[in-house]
Amino acid sequence: MSVLIKNGRIITAADDYVADIYIEGESIAQIGKNLDVNADTVIDASGKLVMPGGIDPHVHLDMPFMGTYSSDNYETGTRAALFGGTTTVIDFILQTQGKSLQSALNEWKGRSDNNAVGDYSFHMAVTDFNEETKKEIQHFIENEGITSFKTFMAYKGALMIDDRQMIGLQEEVKKHGGLINVHATNGDMIDYLIAKHKAEGKLSPLYHYLSQPEVTEAEASERFVDMINYTGCPGYIVHLTCEGALNAVRNATRRNQNVFVETCIQYLLLDASLYEQNFEGAKWVMSPPLREKKDQETLWAGLNQGMVQVVATDHCPFMWEQKLMGKDDFSKIPNGHPAIENRMELLFSEGVNKGRITLNKYVEVASTNAAKIFGMFPKKGTIAVGSDADIILIDANEKHTISAKTHHMNVDYSGYEGWELTGKIKTVLLRGQVVIDNNECKAQKGYGKFVKRNKVQGKI
Ligand code: URP
Ligand code: ZN
Ligand code: ZN
């Protein structure tokens, strides 16, 4: 099968030019002006922006968490991602404390194999680092193509590791060419504040926010960057939300330290005032919580300064019924919010169309940097000869409105209900197949492939 995309305005992290793209099978075969080729399918991209497919390196699909499962599985989640222009996601496997990494991988494969519509990969969350787990790291990096290891500095008793385990894991991961992801918040401080608020009868979603003040994230981020400075292991802070945490990273760079930072679309666009309504605020109960307007300014600036390299989602949806588990106690509300389908269009509308970031920056933070950081570049994350033909076509001027009535995520509300956006993803190709066209998904469950990743460079 071959596809010719004609006359599009091609945007990569570095380039902006009009040309044709010729695709043979799963990858890009030629790029040039007025290509003289015959193709099975011809797509007229005149007037459209043509960009690499989005990469969301932070999603939780079908994940057991807080006594329930996130409500999008690999089929519904990756399909919704495709509708929103994200062609590859990286999901998190969670080790069960006391069990091996391999048993966790087997469990996750049981849910993901043959179910995804879009491409996916895995990070491995190490929740119990010991002499046995240590022996498994090299195998994961060299044979499984899982080269990033998630650590939690919070969620004590289930996911959190202590600093002793953290240092040991970093040394082992560095030795074999991997990277450490971190949920950087001070779990003990948060647990203290949760218990205090509950003892005082403060049980509404607002107290989820007040139990995780900025200092809990700033302190843990600083501790983490100090630890990776000591071990020399490449590090990536997931879902960074605030000025205090970004300043910890900024300070670390003054000693020429390398560390990567991800924020999520919600932290750029939403703020903590959403918690000031009764239980409705549960829609945005996530960890870390939404912050202040000044933090949004910091994050947009951080993108333009190159201090924040990735905009992800931390997509972790729960049905309203599931959120109601915490009706009388904010600490029982499953943490997470849905955005896998909305990230690319929200960032385009609020970022590019409102003049906050350039088109090239958009591609960089929504696709290219994640591919580079996590060992998928140049197979994923760019438009170049030899790369996978993961391509999106955007109409930069088309207006549309977000609603749970029309989205494709398996969740019965939207955190962005009624938001009017400018810029619509019209066509999506994944490995040379048109998977989204005219608001219709053309790919079946099972089309999505697991992406084996390379050792990381620790640099982009
Ligand atoms: O609230 C969140 N973020 N839920 C998913 C788990 C995590 O901490 O990333
Ligand atoms: Zn987290
Ligand atoms: Zn997460």
Coordinates of C-alpha atoms and ligand atoms in Angstrom, one line a residue:
M1 CA 0.0 0.0 0.0
S2 CA 1.2 3.5 -0.8
V3 CA -0.1 6.9 0.1
L4 CA 0.7 10.4 -1.3
I5 CA 0.0 13.4 0.9
K6 CA 0.1 16.4 -1.5
N7 CA 0.8 20.1 -0.9
G8 CA 0.7 20.1 2.9
R9 CA 2.5 22.6 5.1
I10 CA 4.9 20.3 6.9
I11 CA 5.9 21.3 10.4
T12 CA 8.5 19.4 12.4
A13 CA 10.3 20.6 15.6
A14 CA 12.8 22.3 13.3
D15 CA 11.2 22.9 9.8
D16 CA 8.2 24.6 8.1
Y17 CA 7.8 24.1 4.4
V18 CA 5.3 23.0 1.7
A19 CA 5.9 19.6 0.1
D20 CA 4.5 16.2 -0.8
I21 CA 5.1 13.1 1.3
Y22 CA 5.2 9.6 -0.3
I23 CA 4.6 6.6 2.0
E24 CA 5.3 3.0 1.1
G25 CA 4.0 0.4 3.6
E26 CA 4.5 1.7 7.1
S27 CA 7.2 4.3 6.6
I28 CA 8.0 7.6 4.7
A29 CA 9.8 6.9 1.5
Q30 CA 10.1 10.3 -0.1
I31 CA 9.5 14.0 0.7
G32 CA 9.7 16.6 -2.0
K33 CA 8.0 19.2 -4.1
N34 CA 5.6 17.9 -6.8
L35 CA 6.6 14.3 -6.4
D36 CA 6.0 12.3 -9.6
V37 CA 4.8 9.0 -8.1
N38 CA 1.7 6.8 -8.4
A39 CA 0.0 6.0 -5.1
D40 CA -2.9 3.8 -4.0
T41 CA -4.3 6.7 -2.0
V42 CA -3.8 10.4 -2.6
I43 CA -4.6 12.9 0.1
D44 CA -4.9 16.6 -0.7
A45 CA -3.4 18.5 2.2
S46 CA -3.6 22.0 0.6
G47 CA -4.2 24.5 3.4
K48 CA -3.6 22.0 6.1
L49 CA -0.7 21.7 8.6
V50 CA 1.0 18.3 8.4
M51 CA 2.8 17.2 11.5
P52 CA 4.2 14.1 13.2
G53 CA 1.6 12.1 15.2
G54 CA 1.4 13.1 18.8
I55 CA 3.2 11.1 21.5
D56 CA 1.7 11.1 25.0
P57 CA 4.3 9.5 27.3
H58 CA 2.1 9.5 30.4
V59 CA -1.2 7.5 30.3
H60 CA -2.8 5.0 32.6
L61 CA -5.0 2.5 30.7
D62 CA -7.0 -0.3 32.4
M63 CA -4.9 0.4 35.5
P64 CA -5.8 -1.0 39.0
F65 CA -5.7 2.0 41.2
M66 CA -7.3 3.1 44.5
G67 CA -9.7 0.1 44.6
T68 CA -10.9 0.3 41.0
Y69 CA -9.6 0.4 37.4
S70 CA -9.1 3.4 35.1
S71 CA -12.1 3.4 32.8
D72 CA -10.3 3.4 29.4
N73 CA -8.8 0.1 28.3
Y74 CA -6.2 -0.3 25.6
E75 CA -8.9 -0.3 22.9
T76 CA -11.0 2.7 24.0
G77 CA -8.0 4.7 25.2
T78 CA -5.7 4.4 22.2
R79 CA -8.7 4.9 19.8
A80 CA -9.6 8.1 21.6
A81 CA -5.9 9.1 21.4
L82 CA -6.0 8.6 17.7
F83 CA -9.1 10.8 17.3
G84 CA -7.1 13.5 19.1
G85 CA -4.0 13.1 16.9
T86 CA -1.9 11.0 19.4
T87 CA -0.5 8.0 17.6
T88 CA 1.7 6.6 20.3
V89 CA 1.2 6.5 24.1
I90 CA 3.4 5.2 26.9
D91 CA 1.5 3.5 29.6
F92 CA 2.7 2.6 33.2
I93 CA 3.1 -1.0 34.4
L94 CA 2.9 -1.1 38.3
Q95 CA 4.9 -3.7 40.1
T96 CA 3.0 -5.2 43.0
Q97 CA 5.1 -4.9 46.2
G98 CA 6.6 -8.3 47.0
K99 CA 6.3 -9.5 43.4
S100 CA 8.6 -9.4 40.4
L101 CA 8.7 -6.9 37.6
Q102 CA 8.2 -9.8 35.2
S103 CA 4.9 -10.8 36.8
A104 CA 3.7 -7.2 36.5
L105 CA 4.7 -7.2 32.8
N106 CA 2.8 -10.4 32.2
E107 CA -0.3 -9.0 33.9
W108 CA -0.2 -5.8 31.8
K109 CA 0.4 -7.8 28.6
G110 CA -2.7 -9.8 29.5
R111 CA -4.7 -6.6 29.2
S112 CA -3.0 -4.9 26.3
D113 CA -2.0 -7.7 23.9
N114 CA -4.1 -7.5 20.7
N115 CA -6.3 -4.8 22.2
A116 CA -4.7 -1.5 21.2
V117 CA -5.8 0.5 18.1
G118 CA -2.9 2.9 18.4
D119 CA 0.8 2.2 19.1
Y120 CA 1.9 2.0 22.7
S121 CA 4.9 1.3 24.9
F122 CA 5.4 0.8 28.6
H123 CA 7.3 2.4 31.5
M124 CA 7.9 0.0 34.4
A125 CA 7.0 1.4 37.8
V126 CA 9.3 -0.1 40.4
T127 CA 7.5 -0.1 43.7
D128 CA 9.7 -2.5 45.6
F129 CA 13.4 -2.3 44.8
N130 CA 15.4 -5.2 46.3
E131 CA 18.1 -7.7 45.3
E132 CA 15.7 -9.7 43.2
T133 CA 14.2 -6.7 41.3
K134 CA 17.7 -5.4 40.8
K135 CA 18.5 -8.5 38.7
E136 CA 15.6 -7.8 36.4
I137 CA 16.6 -4.3 35.3
Q138 CA 19.1 -5.2 32.6
H139 CA 16.7 -7.7 31.0
F140 CA 14.0 -5.1 30.7
I141 CA 16.3 -2.6 29.1
E142 CA 18.1 -5.0 26.7
N143 CA 15.4 -7.5 25.8
E144 CA 12.0 -6.0 26.5
G145 CA 12.6 -2.5 25.1
I146 CA 11.3 -1.0 28.4
T147 CA 14.0 1.5 29.1
S148 CA 12.3 3.9 31.6
F149 CA 11.5 3.1 35.2
K150 CA 8.9 5.0 37.2
T151 CA 9.3 5.8 40.8
F152 CA 6.8 7.2 43.3
M153 CA 7.9 9.5 46.1
A154 CA 4.3 9.4 47.4
Y155 CA 1.4 6.9 47.8
K156 CA 3.0 5.2 50.8
G157 CA 2.1 1.6 51.4
A158 CA 1.2 0.9 47.8
L159 CA 3.6 2.5 45.4
M160 CA 6.1 4.7 47.2
I161 CA 9.8 3.8 47.5
D162 CA 12.2 5.3 50.0
D163 CA 15.3 7.2 49.2
R164 CA 17.5 4.2 49.8
Q165 CA 15.7 2.2 47.2
M166 CA 15.7 5.3 44.9
I167 CA 19.5 5.6 44.9
G168 CA 20.0 1.9 44.4
L169 CA 17.6 1.8 41.5
Q170 CA 19.1 4.8 39.9
E171 CA 22.6 3.3 40.0
E172 CA 21.3 0.1 38.4
V173 CA 19.3 1.8 35.7
K174 CA 22.2 4.1 34.8
K175 CA 24.6 1.1 34.5
H176 CA 22.4 -0.4 31.8
G177 CA 21.3 2.7 29.8
G178 CA 17.9 3.5 31.2
L179 CA 16.1 6.5 32.7
I180 CA 14.2 7.2 35.9
N181 CA 10.8 8.8 35.8
V182 CA 9.5 10.2 39.1
H183 CA 6.3 11.3 40.7
A184 CA 8.0 13.9 42.8
T185 CA 5.9 14.8 45.8
N186 CA 6.6 14.4 49.5
G187 CA 4.4 11.4 50.4
D188 CA 4.9 11.7 54.2
M189 CA 4.0 15.4 54.3
I190 CA 0.9 14.7 52.2
D191 CA -0.2 11.7 54.3
Y192 CA 0.2 13.9 57.4
L193 CA -2.0 16.7 55.9
I194 CA -4.6 14.2 54.7
A195 CA -4.9 12.7 58.2
K196 CA -5.1 16.2 59.8
H197 CA -7.8 17.4 57.4
K198 CA -9.8 14.2 58.0
A199 CA -9.5 14.5 61.7
E200 CA -10.9 18.0 61.5
G201 CA -13.9 16.8 59.4
K202 CA -12.6 18.5 56.3
L203 CA -13.7 16.0 53.7
S204 CA -14.6 17.8 50.4
P205 CA -12.4 17.7 47.2
L206 CA -11.0 21.1 48.2
Y207 CA -9.0 19.3 50.9
H208 CA -7.4 17.1 48.4
Y209 CA -5.8 20.2 47.0
L210 CA -5.0 21.7 50.4
S211 CA -3.3 18.4 51.4
Q212 CA -0.8 18.7 48.6
P213 CA 0.6 22.3 48.8
E214 CA 3.3 23.5 46.4
V215 CA 6.1 22.8 48.9
T216 CA 5.3 19.1 48.9
E217 CA 6.2 19.1 45.2
A218 CA 9.1 21.6 45.3
E219 CA 10.8 19.7 48.1
A220 CA 10.5 16.3 46.4
S221 CA 11.6 17.7 43.1
E222 CA 14.7 19.2 44.6
R223 CA 15.5 15.9 46.5
F224 CA 15.1 14.0 43.2
V225 CA 17.3 16.3 41.2
D226 CA 20.0 16.1 43.9
M227 CA 19.8 12.3 43.9
I228 CA 20.2 12.1 40.1
N229 CA 23.0 14.6 40.2
Y230 CA 24.8 12.3 42.6
T231 CA 24.1 9.0 40.7
G232 CA 24.4 10.5 37.2
C233 CA 21.3 8.6 36.1
P234 CA 19.1 10.4 33.5
G235 CA 15.9 11.6 35.2
Y236 CA 12.5 12.8 34.1
I237 CA 10.0 14.5 36.4
V238 CA 6.4 13.6 35.4
H239 CA 3.5 15.9 35.7
L240 CA 5.3 18.9 37.2
T241 CA 2.8 21.6 38.1
C242 CA 4.3 24.6 39.8
E243 CA 6.8 27.4 40.1
G244 CA 8.5 26.0 43.2
A245 CA 9.2 22.6 41.5
L246 CA 10.4 24.2 38.3
N247 CA 12.7 26.5 40.3
A248 CA 14.2 23.4 41.9
V249 CA 15.0 22.2 38.3
R250 CA 16.3 25.6 37.3
N251 CA 18.7 25.6 40.2
A252 CA 19.9 22.2 39.3
T253 CA 20.7 23.4 35.8
R254 CA 23.0 26.0 37.3
R255 CA 25.4 23.2 38.1
N256 CA 25.0 22.0 34.5
Q257 CA 22.8 19.2 35.5
N258 CA 20.6 17.5 32.9
V259 CA 17.1 16.6 33.9
F260 CA 13.9 16.4 31.8
V261 CA 10.5 17.9 32.8
E262 CA 7.0 17.0 31.7
T263 CA 4.0 19.0 32.5
C264 CA 0.4 18.0 31.6
I265 CA -2.2 20.0 29.6
Q266 CA -4.4 20.5 32.6
Y267 CA -1.7 22.3 34.6
L268 CA -1.3 24.7 31.7
L269 CA -5.0 25.5 31.3
L270 CA -6.9 24.8 34.6
D271 CA -6.5 26.1 38.1
A272 CA -7.4 25.3 41.7
S273 CA -10.5 27.5 41.7
L274 CA -12.3 24.4 40.3
Y275 CA -12.1 22.8 43.7
E276 CA -14.2 25.5 45.2
Q277 CA -17.5 23.8 44.4
N278 CA -18.9 21.0 46.3
F279 CA -18.3 17.4 45.0
E280 CA -18.2 18.6 41.4
G281 CA -14.5 19.4 42.1
A282 CA -13.9 15.6 42.2
K283 CA -13.6 15.7 38.3
W284 CA -10.2 17.4 38.8
V285 CA -9.0 15.4 41.8
M286 CA -5.6 14.3 40.6
S287 CA -2.1 14.2 42.0
P288 CA -0.5 16.6 42.1
P289 CA -3.6 18.8 42.1
L290 CA -4.3 21.8 39.9
R291 CA -2.4 24.9 41.0
E292 CA -2.6 28.7 40.7
K293 CA -2.7 31.0 37.7
K294 CA 0.9 32.1 38.5
D295 CA 2.0 28.5 38.1
Q296 CA 0.4 28.3 34.6
E297 CA 2.5 31.4 33.6
T298 CA 5.6 29.6 34.9
L299 CA 4.8 26.5 32.9
W300 CA 4.2 28.3 29.6
A301 CA 7.4 30.2 30.2
G302 CA 9.1 26.9 31.0
L303 CA 8.1 25.5 27.7
N304 CA 9.5 28.5 25.8
Q305 CA 12.7 28.5 27.9
G306 CA 13.3 24.8 27.2
M307 CA 13.0 24.0 30.9
V308 CA 9.9 21.9 30.3
Q309 CA 10.3 19.6 27.4
V310 CA 7.1 17.6 27.2
V311 CA 3.3 18.2 27.5
A312 CA 1.6 14.9 28.4
T313 CA -1.8 14.2 29.9
D314 CA -1.5 11.7 32.8
H315 CA -4.7 10.4 31.3
C316 CA -6.3 8.4 34.2
P317 CA -10.1 8.5 33.7
F318 CA -12.7 7.3 36.1
M319 CA -16.5 7.3 35.6
W320 CA -18.5 9.6 37.8
E321 CA -19.8 6.5 39.6
Q322 CA -16.1 5.7 40.5
K323 CA -15.4 9.3 41.6
L324 CA -18.4 8.9 44.0
M325 CA -16.3 6.4 45.9
G326 CA -15.0 9.5 47.7
K327 CA -18.3 11.2 48.2
D328 CA -17.8 11.5 51.9
D329 CA -14.0 11.5 52.0
F330 CA -11.8 13.2 49.5
S331 CA -8.9 10.7 50.1
K332 CA -11.1 7.9 48.6
I333 CA -11.7 9.7 45.3
P334 CA -9.8 7.9 42.6
N335 CA -7.1 10.3 41.4
G336 CA -7.0 11.2 37.8
H337 CA -8.7 13.0 34.9
P338 CA -9.4 12.2 31.2
A339 CA -7.5 14.1 28.5
I340 CA -5.9 11.6 26.0
E341 CA -8.2 12.8 23.2
N342 CA -8.0 16.5 24.0
R343 CA -4.3 17.2 24.6
M344 CA -3.2 18.0 21.0
E345 CA -6.2 20.1 20.1
L346 CA -6.2 22.0 23.5
L347 CA -2.5 22.7 23.1
F348 CA -2.9 23.8 19.6
S349 CA -5.9 26.1 20.3
E350 CA -4.7 27.5 23.6
G351 CA -1.0 27.4 22.8
V352 CA -0.4 28.0 19.1
N353 CA -3.5 29.9 18.1
K354 CA -3.3 32.1 21.2
G355 CA 0.3 32.9 20.4
R356 CA 1.8 31.3 23.5
I357 CA 4.0 28.9 21.6
T358 CA 5.2 28.5 18.0
L359 CA 4.2 25.7 15.7
N360 CA 7.7 24.2 15.9
K361 CA 7.6 24.3 19.7
Y362 CA 4.2 22.6 19.5
V363 CA 5.6 19.7 17.6
E364 CA 8.6 19.5 19.9
V365 CA 6.7 19.3 23.1
A366 CA 3.7 17.2 21.9
S367 CA 5.8 14.7 20.0
T368 CA 9.5 15.0 19.1
N369 CA 11.0 15.4 22.6
A370 CA 9.1 12.5 24.0
A371 CA 10.4 10.3 21.2
K372 CA 14.0 11.5 21.8
I373 CA 13.9 11.2 25.6
F374 CA 12.3 7.8 25.6
G375 CA 14.4 6.1 22.8
M376 CA 11.9 6.1 19.9
F377 CA 13.5 8.8 17.7
P378 CA 13.6 9.0 14.6
K379 CA 11.2 6.1 14.2
K380 CA 8.6 8.2 16.0
G381 CA 8.3 11.9 16.6
T382 CA 9.2 13.4 13.2
I383 CA 8.5 13.6 9.5
A384 CA 11.6 12.2 7.7
V385 CA 12.5 9.6 5.2
G386 CA 12.6 6.2 7.0
S387 CA 10.4 7.3 9.9
D388 CA 7.2 5.6 10.7
A389 CA 4.4 7.4 8.7
D390 CA 2.6 8.6 11.8
I391 CA 1.2 11.9 10.5
I392 CA -1.6 14.3 11.4
L393 CA -3.4 16.8 9.2
I394 CA -4.8 19.9 11.1
D395 CA -7.2 22.5 9.9
A396 CA -5.8 25.4 11.9
N397 CA -9.0 27.5 11.6
E398 CA -11.8 25.0 12.2
K399 CA -13.8 25.6 15.3
H400 CA -15.3 22.9 17.5
T401 CA -16.5 22.3 21.1
I402 CA -15.4 19.7 23.6
S403 CA -18.2 17.6 25.1
A404 CA -18.5 14.2 26.8
K405 CA -21.5 13.7 24.4
T406 CA -19.1 13.6 21.4
H407 CA -15.8 12.4 22.8
H408 CA -14.5 8.9 22.4
M409 CA -13.0 8.3 25.8
N410 CA -14.8 5.8 28.0
V411 CA -15.8 8.4 30.6
D412 CA -19.1 10.1 31.2
Y413 CA -17.9 13.6 31.8
S414 CA -15.2 16.0 30.4
G415 CA -12.9 18.2 32.4
Y416 CA -13.3 20.7 29.5
E417 CA -17.0 20.5 28.8
G418 CA -18.1 23.4 26.5
W419 CA -14.6 24.6 25.7
E420 CA -14.6 26.1 22.2
L421 CA -11.4 25.3 20.4
T422 CA -9.9 26.6 17.1
G423 CA -7.9 24.0 15.2
K424 CA -9.2 20.5 14.4
I425 CA -7.3 17.3 13.7
K426 CA -8.9 16.1 10.4
T427 CA -6.9 13.1 9.3
V428 CA -4.5 10.8 11.2
L429 CA -2.2 8.2 9.7
L430 CA -0.5 5.5 11.8
R431 CA 2.3 3.6 10.2
G432 CA 1.0 4.5 6.7
Q433 CA -2.7 3.6 7.3
V434 CA -5.3 6.3 7.5
V435 CA -6.7 5.6 10.9
I436 CA -8.9 8.7 11.4
D437 CA -10.7 10.4 8.6
N438 CA -13.9 12.5 8.7
N439 CA -14.4 11.9 12.4
E440 CA -14.4 8.2 11.8
C441 CA -11.9 5.6 13.0
K442 CA -10.8 3.2 10.2
A443 CA -8.5 1.0 12.3
Q444 CA -9.5 -2.1 14.3
K445 CA -8.6 -3.2 17.7
G446 CA -5.3 -5.0 17.4
Y447 CA -3.8 -2.7 14.8
G448 CA -1.8 -0.9 17.6
K449 CA 1.7 -2.3 18.0
F450 CA 3.9 -2.4 21.1
V451 CA 6.9 -0.1 20.5
K452 CA 10.2 -1.6 21.8
R453 CA 12.4 1.3 22.8
N454 CA 16.1 1.8 22.6
K455 CA 18.5 2.7 25.5
V456 CA 18.2 6.4 26.3
Q457 CA 20.8 9.1 25.5
G458 CA 20.0 11.2 28.5
K459 CA 20.2 14.1 26.1
I460 CA 18.0 15.5 23.3
Ligands
URP1 O1 -3.9 11.6 39.8 C1 -3.1 10.9 39.1 N1 -2.1 11.5 38.7 N2 -3.4 9.6 38.9 C2 -2.6 8.7 38.2 C3 -1.5 8.2 39.0 C4 -0.3 9.2 39.0 O2 0.1 9.6 40.1 O3 0.2 9.5 38.0
ZN2 ZN 1.9 10.5 39.4
ZN3 ZN 0.3 9.3 36.1

